[in-house]
Amino acid sequence: MNVTYIIGAGMIRFGRYPDRLVEDYASEAAHAALIDSGLDPRSIDLAVAGHSSQGRVAGQRVLKELGLTGIPIINVENACAGGGTALHTAWMAVAGGFHKAALVIGMEKMEKGLIAGNPSEYEAILGKTLPAKYALRAKRHMREYGTTAAQLAAVSVKNHRAGALNEMAHYRKELTLEEVLASRPVADPLTLLQCCPTTDGAAAVVVVNEMLARRAQRKPVRIAASVLGSGAYRNTKNDGISSDDDITARAATRAYEMAALGPADIQVAEVHDAFTIGEILACENLALCPRGEGGRWAEQGITALGGRVPVNPSGGLLSRGHPLGATGVAQVAELTWQLQGRCGARQVEGARVALAHVVGGSMPGVGSGACAIHILTN
Amino acid sequence: MNVTYIIGAGMIRFGRYPDRLVEDYASEAAHAALIDSGLDPRSIDLAVAGHSSQGRVAGQRVLKELGLTGIPIINVENACAGGGTALHTAWMAVAGGFHKAALVIGMEKMEKGLIAGNPSEYEAILGKTLPAKYALRAKRHMREYGTTAAQLAAVSVKNHRAGALNEMAHYRKELTLEEVLASRPVADPLTLLQCCPTTDGAAAVVVVNEMLARRAQRKPVRIAASVLGSGAYRNTKNDGISSDDDITARAATRAYEMAALGPADIQVAEVHDAFTIGEILACENLALCPRGEGGRWAEQGITALGGRVPVNPSGGLLSRGHPLGATGVAQVAELTWQLQGRCGARQVEGARVALAHVVGGSMPGVGSGACAIHILTN
C-alpha cells in the first residue's frame, strides 16, 4: 500500500444556487482545487465524483466543463457519506498504485426531492423521518446521560460561531443559545436551528502518490487512514436507534488502527453534525470524548475553537451547510487547510492530526448504511 | 498488483418486474452468485453496486435483504457502463490488497424516466436522442464502408438466435431478417427490433484474491485486464458522432496491454449492442474485426455461435435486455460461465479468453462518458 497525500483543495461558497447547474459550480470547485495543488492538470489520471441525485454521469459533465479530457471517472453514491466514499475510492486507486493523481469531487444540488426517500422507506412515510430519528437518539441521550436541551443547542451556537469565520459557509451568522432554543420545533427536542439547512455546494481535493507529493507547492497532507464503514442492517441493541453509534465506532476503531494513532492524538475534527445530537454522538463514538460527555464538552467549549479538541471549525453541516455528496469532501478540504495553517481566524493552532467523519444512508429500522472516516496528518 | 479472480456468478432472468422492488430481485441475483461461488458469505469484505437511478444507498438495501452485515459498500454510477465500472472498482480493491473478496452487484429497474436525460441535455430535447445518435453512426458506416441495412439487421437476428438459448434472456424468440427489417422504424436506418428492449434485471459476481481462488469449488476465472475508459469530451473528428469509437478503442488498447494479449486471442466477447450498429462498431473498435467489416462479419456468421469469434452468445443487450447498471455484470457472468464450460446449447467450445465491453453516458456533442473493458481467462 503506497502512502497517499492531499496536495490541493477547493470549494465554492456553500449556499443556494437555483439558477446554476451543478456541473457549473462543481467545476468551479474542482478548478480551485487544481489551482491550489499547483499540479499540471495533465497529471490527473482519475476522477471520482460523489453525489446522490444529480442524474447520470454527473462527474463527466463536470470534467467536460473543466476541459479535463482522457480521464476515467467513477461516480459514487453513498447518501450523506458519499463525499467520504469518493475520497476512499480515490485513495484505494492511488494507494494501490493504479493511479498517480486523482481529482475527488463532491457535489450536490438539493432540489430534487432528496429527502423524499425510496419506495421501500415505509418509516419515512409513517413519519419517522431523519429529524425524527435523530430526535429519538437525542431523547435517549438525555435520559441515559442527563444531557440537557441547552447542551444540545450549545453545539449549534458553537458551530455557527465558527461558521461565521468561514467565508465558504452558507450561514455566517452567530446565534445565541436563546435563539437556537426558541426556534421552531422540528422534532422534539430538536429545534430548527439544530438541523442543517438546505444547501447546494461542491468541494474538491487532489489526491496523489508520494512522488507527486514531493513536488507539491504546499506542504502535502498525508492520508494516514481511509476507512469506509459498513452498515449492520440490524439493531444491535434491538432499540431501533443505536445502529448509527455502532457503524461509526467500528469504522473509527479500524481508522485509528490503520493510522497507528489513537483518539487522544486528534487535534481537530470535522464530524457529521446534520443535527446537534449528531455531533455529540460522533464525538463519543469516535472516542474523542467519554461516552455521555458530548453535550457537556460542547457546553464547556472543549470542542470549540480555542478548546482542547476543536470540532467542526468550518461551521460543520449546521453552519457551512450539507449538500450531501459535497460534505465529506468539504470536511477534508477544511482539514487540509487547517493542517497547512491556512485558516486565518478559525485556525486551530499547531494542528498536526485531523479526523473527518461522515455517516448517512439511513435505512428503515437499522440505522445508517455508510460511514467514512479519514485521518490526516501533516 | 495482486492477481484477481471471479469464482461465482448469478443473475435473475431479465424481464419486466413492475411489482418487485429492485433490492428484492438484486438480492436474488447476489444470493445466486454467492451460492455459485461456494464461498462462506462471511468472507465477503466489500460490496460494490452498479446502478443508475435506484435512489439512495440502493446497494445497502440489497445487502440488508441478503442479511450480509458488516460489509462496506460503494454505490457506483456510470450510466450504461455502470456494471463494468462497479467490477473495475471491486477489482482495484482486491487487486490492491485492500479487500479479499468483493461482491459486485449490477441492477436496474427501468421505470424512472431513465431516458429523460439531464437538464443540460439540450440535444435530447431537440430530438438527438440516443437512438438518433446511433442511427447517425449507422448512416455514416453505411456510407463509408458500404454496410447494408440487411447487415445491420443480421446483428439482431444473430443475437436473438443466441438469446433464445439463454434461459436468463428477456426475449427468447428467434427473429427472421424480414421481421427485423419490417419492424417499426425508430431512427432510420434502425428499426424497433434493432434497439434493445426496456428491461429490468440484476446480476452479480464474486471477485476474490488468489488465496480464496485456490479454494474455489469451480475453476476460477482470472481477470486479466480491467480498464475504465475515459471520455474525450470533444469531437476528435469534429463530426459529432465518432467520439464513441475513440473511447472504446483507447480503452481496448490499454486492456490488451494489461492482459498481454491481442485482439486475435479473444475467443468470445460480450459487447455493447444497445443498437445493432453498436455491436458492429464495438467489434471494429475492439479490433476483433477489421475496420468496416463488422456488418459483413455479422452477415456471414463469423460473430455468431459456431463462428470464428462468437460475439454476444448471451443474446446481448438486444435479446437478453439492457437494465443499465446490470448489463456490465451480466456480461461478465455470461463469460464466467462460458470460460467454465457451463453454457449448454450456447457454449462456445473451448473458450479460454473472453472480453466484456460496455460503453455509455452519452453527452451532448461529445459522445460517451464511460467505457469499461474486462478481459477474462481460464
Short mmCIF file of C-alpha atoms in Angstrom, two decimals, chain A residues 1 21 23 46 51-52 54-64 67-80 85 88-89 91-93 95-99 112-122 228-234 250 254 324 360-366 369-370, chain B residues 1 21 23 46 51-52 54-64 67-80 85 88-89 91-93 95-99 112-122 228-234 250 254 324 360-366 369-370:
data_model
loop_
_atom_site.label_atom_id
_atom_site.label_comp_id
_atom_site.label_asym_id
_atom_site.label_seq_id
_atom_site.Cartn_x
_atom_site.Cartn_y
_atom_site.Cartn_z
CA MET A 1 0.00 0.00 0.00
CA LEU A 21 -26.25 23.74 -12.97
CA GLU A 23 -21.70 20.80 -13.07
CA LEU A 46 -8.53 9.51 -12.39
CA HIS A 51 -23.16 12.86 -5.29
CA SER A 52 -26.56 11.47 -4.54
CA GLN A 54 -27.55 14.63 -9.85
CA GLY A 55 -28.59 12.46 -12.77
CA ARG A 56 -26.47 10.20 -14.89
CA VAL A 57 -22.71 10.70 -15.42
CA ALA A 58 -22.74 13.93 -13.42
CA GLY A 59 -19.00 13.70 -12.84
CA GLN A 60 -18.39 13.54 -16.58
CA ARG A 61 -20.40 16.74 -17.01
CA VAL A 62 -18.01 18.40 -14.55
CA LEU A 63 -14.92 17.12 -16.39
CA LYS A 64 -16.39 18.39 -19.65
CA GLY A 67 -11.97 20.61 -20.20
CA LEU A 68 -10.22 17.69 -18.49
CA THR A 69 -10.21 15.02 -21.16
CA GLY A 70 -8.99 11.44 -21.24
CA ILE A 71 -9.53 10.73 -17.55
CA PRO A 72 -11.53 7.73 -16.36
CA ILE A 73 -14.19 8.67 -13.84
CA ILE A 74 -16.20 6.82 -11.24
CA ASN A 75 -19.43 8.34 -9.94
CA VAL A 76 -20.06 7.28 -6.36
CA GLU A 77 -23.22 7.42 -4.26
CA ASN A 78 -23.47 6.80 -0.54
CA ALA A 79 -26.04 9.35 0.61
CA CYS A 80 -24.63 11.72 3.25
CA THR A 85 -16.78 7.39 -0.02
CA HIS A 88 -11.95 6.49 -0.06
CA THR A 89 -12.37 5.13 -3.61
CA TRP A 91 -7.45 6.64 -2.05
CA MET A 92 -7.64 2.93 -2.94
CA ALA A 93 -6.88 3.76 -6.57
CA ALA A 95 -2.62 3.79 -2.64
CA GLY A 96 -2.96 0.61 -4.72
CA GLY A 97 -0.73 2.07 -7.42
CA PHE A 98 -3.41 2.05 -10.11
CA HIS A 99 -3.34 5.83 -10.49
CA LYS A 112 -34.71 17.01 -6.44
CA GLY A 113 -36.70 15.67 -3.54
CA LEU A 114 -33.61 14.22 -1.91
CA ILE A 115 -35.50 13.83 1.32
CA ALA A 116 -38.42 12.05 -0.32
CA GLY A 117 -36.85 8.67 0.24
CA ASN A 118 -37.01 5.36 -1.53
CA PRO A 119 -40.21 3.44 -2.25
CA SER A 120 -39.26 0.98 0.46
CA GLU A 121 -38.80 3.62 3.12
CA TYR A 122 -42.04 2.89 4.90
CA LEU A 228 -15.42 3.01 4.70
CA GLY A 229 -17.67 1.80 7.49
CA SER A 230 -20.32 -0.77 6.96
CA GLY A 231 -23.94 -0.92 7.98
CA ALA A 232 -25.02 -3.57 10.43
CA TYR A 233 -28.53 -3.73 8.90
CA ARG A 234 -29.79 -4.83 12.25
CA ARG A 250 -16.47 0.24 14.31
CA ARG A 254 -10.28 0.49 12.12
CA LEU A 324 -24.99 15.50 0.63
CA GLY A 360 -25.54 8.51 6.32
CA GLY A 361 -27.88 6.46 4.22
CA SER A 362 -30.41 5.93 6.95
CA MET A 363 -32.40 2.76 6.40
CA PRO A 364 -35.68 1.65 7.95
CA GLY A 365 -35.17 0.18 11.40
CA VAL A 366 -31.46 -0.44 11.05
CA GLY A 369 -25.71 2.33 5.62
CA ALA A 370 -22.34 4.06 5.22
CA MET B 1 -0.91 -5.66 -8.11
CA LEU B 21 -38.51 -3.78 -5.65
CA GLU B 23 -33.43 -4.70 -3.97
CA LEU B 46 -16.63 -5.44 0.29
CA HIS B 51 -26.90 1.21 -10.91
CA SER B 52 -28.08 4.44 -12.42
CA GLN B 54 -32.38 3.40 -7.98
CA GLY B 55 -32.42 6.00 -5.22
CA ARG B 56 -30.04 6.45 -2.37
CA VAL B 57 -27.96 3.60 -0.88
CA ALA B 58 -29.59 1.05 -3.17
CA GLY B 59 -26.73 -1.38 -2.64
CA GLN B 60 -27.23 -1.25 1.11
CA ARG B 61 -30.89 -2.17 0.60
CA VAL B 62 -29.69 -5.27 -1.27
CA LEU B 63 -27.24 -6.22 1.49
CA LYS B 64 -29.99 -5.79 4.05
CA GLY B 67 -28.64 -10.34 5.56
CA LEU B 68 -25.00 -9.57 4.74
CA THR B 69 -23.91 -7.34 7.60
CA GLY B 70 -20.69 -5.55 8.40
CA ILE B 71 -19.55 -5.07 4.79
CA PRO B 72 -18.56 -1.67 3.44
CA ILE B 73 -20.32 -0.85 0.20
CA ILE B 74 -19.72 1.58 -2.64
CA ASN B 75 -22.59 2.52 -4.94
CA VAL B 76 -21.32 3.30 -8.42
CA GLU B 77 -22.99 5.10 -11.31
CA ASN B 78 -21.71 5.31 -14.86
CA ALA B 79 -24.88 5.06 -16.95
CA CYS B 80 -24.78 2.08 -19.35
CA THR B 85 -17.40 0.31 -13.57
CA HIS B 88 -13.50 -2.29 -12.09
CA THR B 89 -13.85 -0.62 -8.67
CA TRP B 91 -11.08 -5.23 -8.96
CA MET B 92 -8.96 -2.29 -7.75
CA ALA B 93 -9.99 -3.01 -4.16
CA ALA B 95 -6.00 -6.34 -6.73
CA GLY B 96 -4.68 -3.56 -4.50
CA GLY B 97 -4.88 -5.84 -1.47
CA PHE B 98 -7.45 -3.70 0.36
CA HIS B 99 -10.06 -6.46 0.33
CA LYS B 112 -37.92 6.10 -13.51
CA GLY B 113 -37.59 8.09 -16.70
CA LEU B 114 -34.04 6.87 -17.23
CA ILE B 115 -34.17 8.06 -20.81
CA ALA B 116 -35.43 11.52 -19.87
CA GLY B 117 -31.91 12.85 -19.56
CA ASN B 118 -30.30 15.57 -17.54
CA PRO B 119 -31.38 19.21 -17.53
CA SER B 120 -28.33 20.06 -19.60
CA GLU B 121 -29.07 17.52 -22.30
CA TYR B 122 -30.29 20.03 -24.81
CA LEU B 228 -12.20 2.06 -17.21
CA GLY B 229 -12.15 4.15 -20.37
CA SER B 230 -12.38 7.87 -20.30
CA GLY B 231 -14.45 10.30 -22.26
CA ALA B 232 -12.74 12.71 -24.60
CA TYR B 233 -15.48 15.36 -24.11
CA ARG B 234 -14.68 16.63 -27.55
CA ARG B 250 -8.39 3.71 -26.37
CA ARG B 254 -4.92 -0.41 -22.59
CA LEU B 324 -28.32 -0.13 -17.39
CA GLY B 360 -22.38 4.70 -22.18
CA GLY B 361 -23.19 8.00 -20.59
CA SER B 362 -23.81 9.80 -23.84
CA MET B 363 -23.19 13.51 -23.52
CA PRO B 364 -24.27 16.36 -25.80
CA GLY B 365 -21.97 16.70 -28.76
CA VAL B 366 -19.10 14.72 -27.33
CA GLY B 369 -18.52 9.41 -20.86
CA ALA B 370 -17.51 5.92 -19.75
#
